[in-house]
Coordinates of C-alpha atoms in Angstrom, one line a residue:
Chain A
M2 CA 78.8 7.0 85.2
R3 CA 81.1 10.0 85.3
S4 CA 83.3 11.2 88.3
T5 CA 81.6 14.4 89.7
P6 CA 84.0 17.4 89.9
K7 CA 84.5 16.5 93.6
E8 CA 86.5 13.3 92.9
K9 CA 89.2 15.5 90.9
K10 CA 91.8 17.7 93.0
P11 CA 91.7 20.7 92.1
S12 CA 95.6 22.0 91.3
M13 CA 97.8 23.7 93.3
T14 CA 99.7 26.3 91.8
G15 CA 100.1 28.9 94.3
K16 CA 98.3 31.7 93.0
L17 CA 97.4 33.4 96.0
E18 CA 100.8 33.6 97.3
G19 CA 101.2 36.0 99.7
K20 CA 97.6 37.6 99.6
V21 CA 95.8 37.5 102.8
A22 CA 92.3 36.8 102.5
L23 CA 89.0 36.7 104.9
V24 CA 85.6 34.2 103.7
T25 CA 82.6 35.8 105.7
G26 CA 80.5 32.3 106.2
G27 CA 83.9 30.7 105.8
R28 CA 82.5 28.1 107.6
G29 CA 79.1 27.2 105.3
G30 CA 79.5 24.6 102.1
I31 CA 80.8 26.8 99.7
G32 CA 82.8 29.0 102.2
R33 CA 84.6 25.8 103.4
A34 CA 85.8 24.8 100.4
I35 CA 87.0 28.9 99.1
C36 CA 89.1 28.6 102.3
D37 CA 90.8 25.1 101.8
R38 CA 91.8 26.0 97.9
F39 CA 93.0 29.7 99.0
I40 CA 95.2 28.0 101.4
K41 CA 96.4 25.3 99.3
E42 CA 97.1 28.5 96.8
G43 CA 99.5 29.4 99.3
A44 CA 97.4 32.7 101.2
V45 CA 96.6 33.7 104.7
V46 CA 93.0 33.0 105.5
Y47 CA 90.2 34.0 107.7
A48 CA 87.2 31.5 107.8
A49 CA 84.7 34.2 109.2
D50 CA 82.0 33.3 110.5
I51 CA 79.2 33.1 113.6
S52 CA 80.0 30.1 115.0
D53 CA 83.4 27.7 114.2
A54 CA 80.7 24.5 113.4
G55 CA 79.1 26.5 110.8
S56 CA 77.2 24.2 108.8
M57 CA 79.6 22.0 108.4
T58 CA 82.1 20.0 110.6
S59 CA 85.5 21.3 111.3
V60 CA 88.5 19.1 109.5
A61 CA 91.7 18.9 111.5
D62 CA 94.2 20.1 109.2
D63 CA 91.8 23.2 108.8
R64 CA 94.4 25.8 109.0
A65 CA 92.0 28.8 107.9
K66 CA 92.2 31.0 111.1
F67 CA 88.4 31.2 112.4
I68 CA 87.4 34.5 113.5
K69 CA 83.9 34.9 115.1
L70 CA 81.7 37.8 112.6
D71 CA 78.0 38.3 112.9
V72 CA 78.1 40.2 109.6
T73 CA 74.6 42.0 110.7
S74 CA 76.5 43.5 112.7
E75 CA 78.8 46.3 112.3
E76 CA 80.3 46.5 115.6
N77 CA 81.4 42.7 114.6
A78 CA 82.8 43.9 111.7
L79 CA 84.5 46.6 112.9
S80 CA 86.6 44.3 115.4
V81 CA 86.8 41.5 112.6
M82 CA 88.7 44.0 110.8
A83 CA 90.4 45.8 113.2
T84 CA 92.0 42.3 114.0
V85 CA 92.9 40.9 110.4
M86 CA 94.9 45.0 110.2
K87 CA 97.1 44.2 113.3
E88 CA 97.7 40.4 112.3
A89 CA 98.3 41.1 108.8
G90 CA 98.1 44.5 107.9
K91 CA 96.0 44.2 104.9
L92 CA 93.9 42.6 103.3
D93 CA 93.9 41.5 99.5
V94 CA 90.8 39.3 99.1
L95 CA 87.3 39.3 100.8
V96 CA 84.9 36.9 99.6
N97 CA 81.3 37.9 100.9
A98 CA 80.5 34.0 101.4
A99 CA 77.9 34.7 104.2
G100 CA 74.9 34.3 103.5
I101 CA 71.4 32.3 104.4
E102 CA 67.7 31.4 102.5
I103 CA 63.9 31.7 103.5
E104 CA 62.0 28.4 101.3
K105 CA 58.2 31.3 101.5
T106 CA 56.7 33.4 99.3
I107 CA 55.9 36.5 100.6
E108 CA 52.7 36.2 101.7
H109 CA 54.1 33.5 104.9
T110 CA 57.5 35.9 105.3
T111 CA 57.2 37.4 107.5
L112 CA 59.0 41.1 108.2
E113 CA 60.9 39.4 110.5
E114 CA 62.5 36.9 108.2
W115 CA 62.5 39.1 105.3
N116 CA 64.2 41.6 108.1
R117 CA 66.6 39.3 108.7
S118 CA 67.4 37.8 104.9
F119 CA 68.9 41.7 103.9
A120 CA 70.9 41.8 107.5
V121 CA 72.7 38.9 106.5
N122 CA 72.3 39.1 102.4
V123 CA 73.0 42.4 102.3
T124 CA 73.8 44.5 104.6
G125 CA 76.7 41.5 105.7
T126 CA 77.9 41.9 102.1
F127 CA 77.9 46.2 102.8
L128 CA 79.2 46.5 106.9
A129 CA 82.3 43.4 106.0
S130 CA 82.7 45.5 102.4
K131 CA 82.5 49.2 103.8
H132 CA 84.8 48.5 106.9
A133 CA 87.4 46.3 105.1
L134 CA 87.8 49.2 103.0
P135 CA 91.0 50.7 104.3
L136 CA 92.7 47.3 105.1
L137 CA 92.0 46.4 101.2
R138 CA 93.4 49.9 99.9
N139 CA 96.5 48.8 102.0
A140 CA 96.6 45.4 99.4
T141 CA 97.0 47.4 96.5
T142 CA 100.8 48.8 96.2
G143 CA 102.4 48.5 92.8
G144 CA 99.4 48.0 90.2
V145 CA 98.6 44.9 92.0
T146 CA 94.7 44.8 92.9
A147 CA 92.6 44.4 96.0
S148 CA 89.5 41.8 95.0
V149 CA 86.3 41.6 96.5
I150 CA 83.9 38.3 95.7
N151 CA 80.1 38.8 96.8
F152 CA 77.8 35.7 96.6
G153 CA 75.3 36.5 94.2
S154 CA 72.7 34.1 92.7
Y155 CA 71.3 32.7 89.7
D156 CA 68.2 33.3 91.7
G157 CA 69.0 37.6 91.5
F158 CA 67.7 36.6 87.5
I159 CA 65.4 34.2 87.3
A160 CA 63.2 32.4 90.3
D161 CA 63.4 29.8 91.6
P162 CA 59.8 29.1 93.6
G163 CA 59.4 29.5 96.9
L164 CA 62.6 32.0 97.6
A165 CA 61.2 35.6 97.4
A166 CA 63.1 37.2 100.0
Y167 CA 66.6 35.4 98.7
C168 CA 66.0 36.3 95.1
A169 CA 65.1 39.4 95.7
T170 CA 68.6 39.8 98.1
K171 CA 70.5 38.1 95.4
G172 CA 69.3 40.9 93.6
A173 CA 70.8 43.3 95.6
V174 CA 74.1 42.1 95.9
H175 CA 74.2 41.8 92.0
A176 CA 73.7 46.2 92.1
L177 CA 75.5 46.4 95.0
T178 CA 78.3 44.2 93.3
R179 CA 78.4 46.9 90.0
A180 CA 78.7 49.6 92.4
M181 CA 81.3 48.9 94.4
A182 CA 83.3 47.8 91.0
C183 CA 82.1 51.5 89.9
D184 CA 82.9 53.9 93.5
H185 CA 86.3 51.7 93.8
G186 CA 88.0 50.4 90.9
P187 CA 89.8 54.0 90.3
E188 CA 91.2 52.7 93.9
G189 CA 92.6 49.2 92.6
I190 CA 89.5 47.5 94.5
R191 CA 87.9 45.2 92.2
V192 CA 84.5 43.9 92.6
N193 CA 82.5 40.9 91.6
A194 CA 79.6 39.0 92.7
I195 CA 79.6 34.7 91.3
C196 CA 76.4 33.3 90.6
P197 CA 75.8 29.9 91.7
G198 CA 72.9 27.6 90.1
Y199 CA 72.3 24.5 91.8
I200 CA 75.8 23.4 94.2
D201 CA 75.8 20.5 97.1
T202 CA 75.6 22.3 100.4
P203 CA 73.2 22.0 103.4
M204 CA 71.0 25.1 101.4
L205 CA 70.3 22.5 98.8
Q206 CA 69.5 20.1 100.9
S207 CA 67.3 22.1 103.0
F208 CA 65.7 23.8 99.9
F209 CA 65.1 20.1 97.9
A210 CA 63.1 18.7 101.5
G211 CA 60.9 22.1 101.4
A212 CA 60.1 24.3 98.9
G213 CA 62.1 22.7 96.1
S214 CA 60.1 19.4 96.0
G215 CA 56.6 21.5 95.2
G216 CA 55.3 20.4 99.3
K217 CA 56.3 16.9 97.7
G218 CA 59.2 16.2 100.3
G219 CA 62.2 14.7 98.4
T220 CA 66.1 14.6 99.3
I221 CA 69.2 15.9 97.2
D222 CA 70.0 11.8 97.5
T223 CA 65.8 11.1 95.5
L224 CA 66.2 13.8 93.3
K225 CA 69.5 14.2 92.0
E226 CA 69.9 11.9 88.6
A227 CA 66.4 14.1 87.9
V228 CA 68.4 17.2 88.5
R229 CA 71.1 16.3 87.0
N230 CA 69.6 16.1 84.0
V231 CA 68.4 18.7 83.6
H232 CA 71.7 20.5 84.0
P233 CA 73.4 21.3 80.0
I234 CA 76.4 19.3 81.5
R235 CA 74.7 16.3 83.1
N236 CA 75.8 17.5 86.7
Y237 CA 74.6 19.9 89.7
G238 CA 78.0 21.5 91.0
A239 CA 80.4 21.0 94.3
P240 CA 81.1 23.5 96.3
E241 CA 84.5 23.1 94.9
D242 CA 83.5 24.5 90.9
I243 CA 82.7 28.2 92.8
A244 CA 86.4 27.8 94.9
N245 CA 87.6 27.6 91.7
L246 CA 86.4 30.9 90.3
V247 CA 86.7 32.3 93.4
N248 CA 90.7 31.6 93.5
W249 CA 90.8 33.0 90.1
L250 CA 88.5 35.9 90.2
A251 CA 90.5 36.3 94.0
S252 CA 94.2 35.7 91.7
D253 CA 95.9 38.5 89.8
E254 CA 95.2 37.0 86.4
A255 CA 92.0 38.5 87.3
R256 CA 93.4 42.0 87.3
Y257 CA 91.4 43.1 84.5
A258 CA 87.6 41.0 85.4
S259 CA 85.7 43.9 87.8
G260 CA 81.7 44.8 88.5
Q261 CA 80.9 41.2 85.9
L262 CA 78.1 38.8 87.5
W263 CA 79.4 35.6 86.7
V264 CA 76.7 32.7 86.7
L265 CA 78.3 29.5 87.5
D266 CA 75.5 26.5 86.9
G267 CA 76.6 24.3 84.9
G268 CA 74.6 25.8 81.9
L269 CA 71.5 26.0 83.5
S270 CA 69.9 29.1 83.0
A271 CA 71.1 29.0 79.3
Q272 CA 68.1 27.7 78.6
V273 CA 64.3 27.5 78.6
Q274 CA 63.0 25.0 81.5
Q275 CA 63.4 21.9 79.8
M276 CA 59.8 20.9 79.2
R277 CA 59.1 17.3 79.4
L278 CA 58.9 16.8 76.0
Chain B
M92 CA 40.0 56.7 50.8
D93 CA 41.0 59.6 52.8
N94 CA 44.6 58.7 54.3
D95 CA 45.8 62.1 55.4
F96 CA 45.3 60.9 58.7
Q97 CA 45.5 56.9 58.7
K98 CA 49.0 55.5 59.2
V99 CA 50.3 52.9 56.9
A100 CA 52.0 50.2 58.2
I101 CA 53.5 46.7 57.5
V102 CA 53.7 43.3 59.1
T103 CA 55.2 41.3 57.2
G104 CA 54.6 37.1 57.8
G105 CA 50.7 38.3 57.8
G106 CA 49.0 35.5 56.7
R107 CA 48.6 33.5 59.2
G108 CA 49.2 33.1 63.3
I109 CA 51.6 35.9 65.6
G110 CA 51.3 37.9 62.4
A111 CA 47.6 37.2 61.1
A112 CA 46.7 38.8 64.8
I113 CA 49.4 41.5 64.2
V114 CA 48.0 42.8 61.0
R115 CA 43.9 42.7 62.5
R116 CA 45.1 44.4 65.3
L117 CA 46.6 47.3 63.8
R118 CA 43.8 47.7 61.3
E119 CA 41.6 47.4 64.3
D120 CA 43.7 49.9 65.4
G121 CA 42.9 52.2 62.7
A122 CA 45.8 51.9 60.6
L123 CA 45.9 51.0 56.7
V124 CA 47.7 47.1 56.8
V125 CA 50.1 46.1 54.0
A126 CA 50.7 42.6 55.1
C127 CA 52.8 40.0 53.1
G128 CA 54.1 36.7 52.8
R129 CA 55.4 33.9 50.2
S130 CA 51.7 32.6 49.9
A131 CA 48.9 34.0 47.8
R132 CA 46.9 36.2 49.5
P133 CA 45.1 34.2 52.5
E134 CA 41.2 33.7 51.7
G135 CA 39.5 35.9 54.4
L136 CA 41.5 38.7 55.3
D137 CA 40.0 41.6 55.3
D138 CA 39.4 43.8 52.6
D139 CA 40.8 46.7 53.0
V140 CA 44.2 44.9 53.9
V141 CA 46.2 45.1 51.6
W142 CA 48.4 41.8 50.7
V143 CA 51.4 41.5 48.8
R144 CA 53.4 38.8 47.8
A145 CA 56.9 38.5 48.8
D146 CA 60.0 36.8 50.3
V147 CA 61.8 39.4 52.6
S148 CA 65.0 37.3 51.8
W149 CA 64.9 39.1 48.4
S150 CA 65.8 42.8 49.2
G151 CA 64.1 43.3 45.4
D152 CA 60.7 41.9 47.3
A153 CA 61.4 43.8 50.9
N154 CA 61.6 47.1 48.2
R155 CA 58.6 46.6 46.4
V156 CA 57.0 45.5 49.5
I157 CA 57.5 49.1 50.5
E158 CA 56.6 50.7 47.5
T159 CA 53.6 49.1 47.2
A160 CA 53.3 50.2 50.6
S161 CA 54.1 54.1 50.0
K162 CA 51.0 54.3 47.4
Y163 CA 48.9 54.4 50.5
G164 CA 51.4 57.5 52.2
P165 CA 54.7 57.7 54.3
V166 CA 54.9 54.1 56.0
S167 CA 55.5 55.0 59.7
I168 CA 54.9 51.4 61.2
L169 CA 57.0 48.1 60.2
V170 CA 56.2 44.6 62.1
N171 CA 59.5 42.4 61.2
N172 CA 57.2 39.1 62.2
A173 CA 58.8 37.1 58.9
G174 CA 60.3 34.0 60.7
V175 CA 60.9 30.8 60.3
Q176 CA 62.3 27.6 62.7
V177 CA 64.3 24.4 61.9
E178 CA 64.3 21.9 64.7
K179 CA 68.0 20.7 64.8
T180 CA 71.3 20.9 66.3
V181 CA 74.5 22.5 64.9
R182 CA 75.2 19.1 63.7
D183 CA 72.7 18.3 61.4
T184 CA 71.4 21.7 60.3
T185 CA 72.6 21.4 56.3
D186 CA 73.8 24.3 54.1
E187 CA 69.9 24.4 53.3
D188 CA 68.6 24.9 56.6
W189 CA 70.6 27.9 57.5
S190 CA 70.1 29.6 54.5
N191 CA 66.4 29.1 54.7
V192 CA 67.0 30.2 58.9
I193 CA 69.4 32.9 58.4
D194 CA 67.4 34.4 54.9
I195 CA 63.8 34.8 56.1
N196 CA 64.7 35.2 60.4
C197 CA 68.1 38.2 59.4
R198 CA 68.5 38.6 56.0
G199 CA 64.4 39.8 56.1
V200 CA 64.1 41.9 59.0
F201 CA 67.7 43.8 57.7
N202 CA 66.2 44.2 53.9
M203 CA 63.0 46.3 55.4
S204 CA 64.1 47.9 57.9
R205 CA 66.9 49.3 54.7
A206 CA 64.3 50.1 52.8
V207 CA 61.8 51.5 55.2
L208 CA 64.5 53.7 57.3
P209 CA 64.9 56.4 54.5
I210 CA 60.8 56.9 54.3
M211 CA 60.7 57.1 58.3
E212 CA 64.0 59.2 58.8
K213 CA 62.1 62.0 56.7
S214 CA 58.7 61.9 58.3
G215 CA 59.0 59.1 61.5
G216 CA 58.4 55.7 62.9
S217 CA 58.7 52.7 64.3
I218 CA 59.8 49.6 64.2
V219 CA 58.9 46.2 66.1
N220 CA 60.8 43.1 64.8
L221 CA 59.7 39.6 66.6
G222 CA 62.4 38.8 69.0
S223 CA 61.8 35.5 70.8
I224 CA 62.9 34.1 74.4
S225 CA 64.6 31.6 72.5
G226 CA 67.6 34.8 71.3
H227 CA 67.7 35.0 75.5
V228 CA 68.1 31.4 76.6
A229 CA 68.0 28.3 74.4
D230 CA 65.5 26.3 73.2
P231 CA 66.9 22.4 72.6
S232 CA 67.4 21.7 69.3
M233 CA 67.3 25.1 67.4
A234 CA 70.1 26.1 67.6
I235 CA 69.9 28.0 64.4
Y236 CA 66.3 29.8 65.1
N237 CA 68.0 30.8 68.4
A238 CA 70.8 32.5 66.9
S239 CA 69.2 34.1 64.6
K240 CA 66.8 35.9 67.1
G241 CA 69.8 36.8 69.3
F242 CA 70.4 39.0 65.5
V243 CA 67.4 40.6 65.8
H244 CA 67.8 41.3 69.5
S245 CA 71.1 43.1 68.4
L246 CA 69.9 44.5 65.1
T247 CA 66.5 46.1 67.2
R248 CA 69.8 48.7 69.2
S249 CA 71.5 49.1 66.6
I250 CA 68.3 50.5 64.6
A251 CA 67.5 52.2 67.9
V252 CA 71.0 53.9 68.3
D253 CA 71.4 54.8 64.6
H254 CA 68.4 55.9 63.2
G255 CA 66.3 57.7 66.5
P256 CA 65.2 60.1 67.5
A257 CA 62.9 60.1 63.8
V258 CA 62.8 55.9 64.1
R259 CA 61.8 53.5 66.8
C260 CA 62.9 50.5 67.0
N261 CA 61.9 48.1 69.7
A262 CA 61.5 43.8 69.5
V263 CA 58.8 41.3 71.4
C264 CA 60.5 39.1 72.5
P265 CA 57.3 36.1 72.9
G266 CA 57.5 32.7 74.4
W267 CA 55.4 29.6 74.1
I268 CA 52.5 31.1 72.0
M269 CA 50.3 28.7 70.6
T270 CA 50.4 28.5 66.7
A271 CA 51.5 25.9 63.8
M272 CA 55.0 26.3 65.1
A273 CA 54.4 25.8 68.5
E274 CA 52.3 22.3 68.0
S275 CA 55.2 21.3 65.7
G276 CA 57.3 21.7 68.5
F277 CA 54.6 19.8 70.5
A278 CA 54.1 17.1 67.1
L279 CA 57.8 16.0 68.5
A280 CA 56.7 14.7 72.0
E281 CA 56.1 10.7 73.1
D282 CA 52.5 12.2 74.2
P283 CA 51.6 16.0 72.7
E284 CA 49.5 16.1 75.4
K285 CA 51.4 15.3 78.4
A286 CA 53.8 17.6 77.4
K287 CA 51.3 19.8 77.5
A288 CA 49.9 19.9 80.3
D289 CA 54.1 19.0 81.4
A290 CA 54.0 23.1 80.2
I291 CA 51.7 24.8 81.0
A292 CA 52.4 24.0 84.5
R293 CA 55.8 25.9 84.1
H294 CA 54.2 29.1 83.3
P295 CA 53.1 31.2 86.3
A296 CA 50.3 32.3 83.9
R297 CA 49.4 28.7 83.4
R298 CA 48.2 29.0 79.7
F299 CA 50.1 29.7 76.7
G300 CA 49.7 32.4 74.7
T301 CA 47.9 33.8 71.7
P302 CA 48.8 35.3 68.7
S303 CA 46.8 38.6 70.5
D304 CA 48.6 38.6 72.9
I305 CA 51.4 39.4 71.3
A306 CA 49.9 42.0 68.7
N307 CA 48.5 44.0 71.7
T308 CA 52.5 44.2 72.8
V309 CA 53.0 45.5 69.6
A310 CA 50.3 47.8 68.8
W311 CA 51.0 49.8 72.5
L312 CA 54.9 50.0 70.9
V313 CA 53.5 51.7 67.8
S314 CA 51.5 53.8 69.7
D315 CA 52.1 57.4 71.0
Q316 CA 52.0 56.1 74.5
A317 CA 55.4 54.2 74.5
L318 CA 56.8 57.8 72.1
F319 CA 59.6 57.5 74.9
V320 CA 60.5 53.7 74.6
T321 CA 63.7 52.6 72.4
G322 CA 65.5 50.3 71.8
Q323 CA 64.3 47.3 74.3
L324 CA 63.1 43.6 74.0
F325 CA 60.2 42.9 75.6
T326 CA 59.6 39.3 76.9
I327 CA 55.8 38.5 76.6
D328 CA 56.0 34.5 78.1
G329 CA 53.2 34.3 80.5
G330 CA 56.3 34.5 83.4
L331 CA 58.4 31.3 82.1
T332 CA 61.2 32.8 81.7
A333 CA 61.2 34.7 84.7
A334 CA 61.5 30.9 86.5
S335 CA 64.8 28.5 87.2
P336 CA 64.9 26.2 84.4
L337 CA 64.8 23.3 87.5
Q338 CA 61.9 23.4 88.8
P339 CA 62.0 20.0 91.3
G340 CA 58.2 19.9 91.7
L341 CA 57.7 19.1 88.6
L342 CA 60.8 16.8 87.9

């Protein structure tokens, strides 16, 4: 039985020493792992989320500063950025990790659910980025770049069943990522998107219990062996796997990386559907 | 025969499967079709289809196909359909396998395109290459085939860029089309019927493709309806690759 990536500790390299980072959805499955990693790398980290608990229980040694943010509210975005400006004077790294998933086909998706999906996943990315720009510009001195990391999904390229609105919002994030990179690259602001595949988060577990099991019901526990076997690397991902890439994209090592969509899915989408032959 | 207004079309690998369907369709659409393949003229091929026995992986043979077709007028349609597959991983692929797949799938497309371009640059034309979904995403144990189709996709763009506006060049990328080639894939399964049912369930169209599905696409691409279409790859797979490779409902 090979070990899961979770059991391996990421190396601490102090890559983000002196940097200020804000992670929206910072109390979620992936957002939490990113905050933890950023802190280990020496950054000052703001975990912005709609509630302190988020979808994960708080941990005692969590040093990320919680800052309440409803990403759909422009007023909220403005006040959060004002706070960061006052306390830190700049923002080197913005991670737009807040996201929701409505597990329905378009037929059963209400207009309210559709609008809510876009409000959080797309408008949230827009608002946080828009109002972070003055702070990001403050971080770009002496040839150092600021980094915005959006959350797309492999679902922005190919569809999972019963996730129509989610898939559409992620496609929008992909296009927005390129547009932002194009517009703000000249100012020293890099913009990339990470497109995760199957990552072991509360969102994935919910997907398995609902739309993902084709209505049969199930959990990541009952399905995990089968799911692992469909992946070329024979495993689904851990939030820490995503944090590894976010950390690199946030660091100065990634100074030439911009406008790209980084699929991180254990090879899942590199293959044609795996028929049972 | 009055060829003044009849387009001359070449279809490589036109003897069977998808190629044969393209031959039939272009003929129905009014083209004079020259088909080629490594075998003798197939039985039942319509009398007015010209057959050239040729191996497109040899430039001499490719040139001979173009010369034969040119007797009927300037060639304005070339469909590079000839292709073979070897069902192996890189580790198991022999030098012979490599030559077989790369010579036909890659060199063949190159040989035919190079030979036809001087004609098409003068009088206009449309090249359609047969790529594959396997050139975008990997089919297991088809390493060299997958790579050969990636070559075709890339060459398609280069020809379009280098030889427009006189020449348009596009690729059609079929998914699972029920041909002898696909049947041999299912033959590898423990339970071929069960494997087929599973595969069909993964297609939003809930069926496999037919050779005529591909012929329809080729016919449109070479028609005057597609005069602004060039340098593109068109996937015709019943929706297969629009969906995730992981279908929890089918696990």
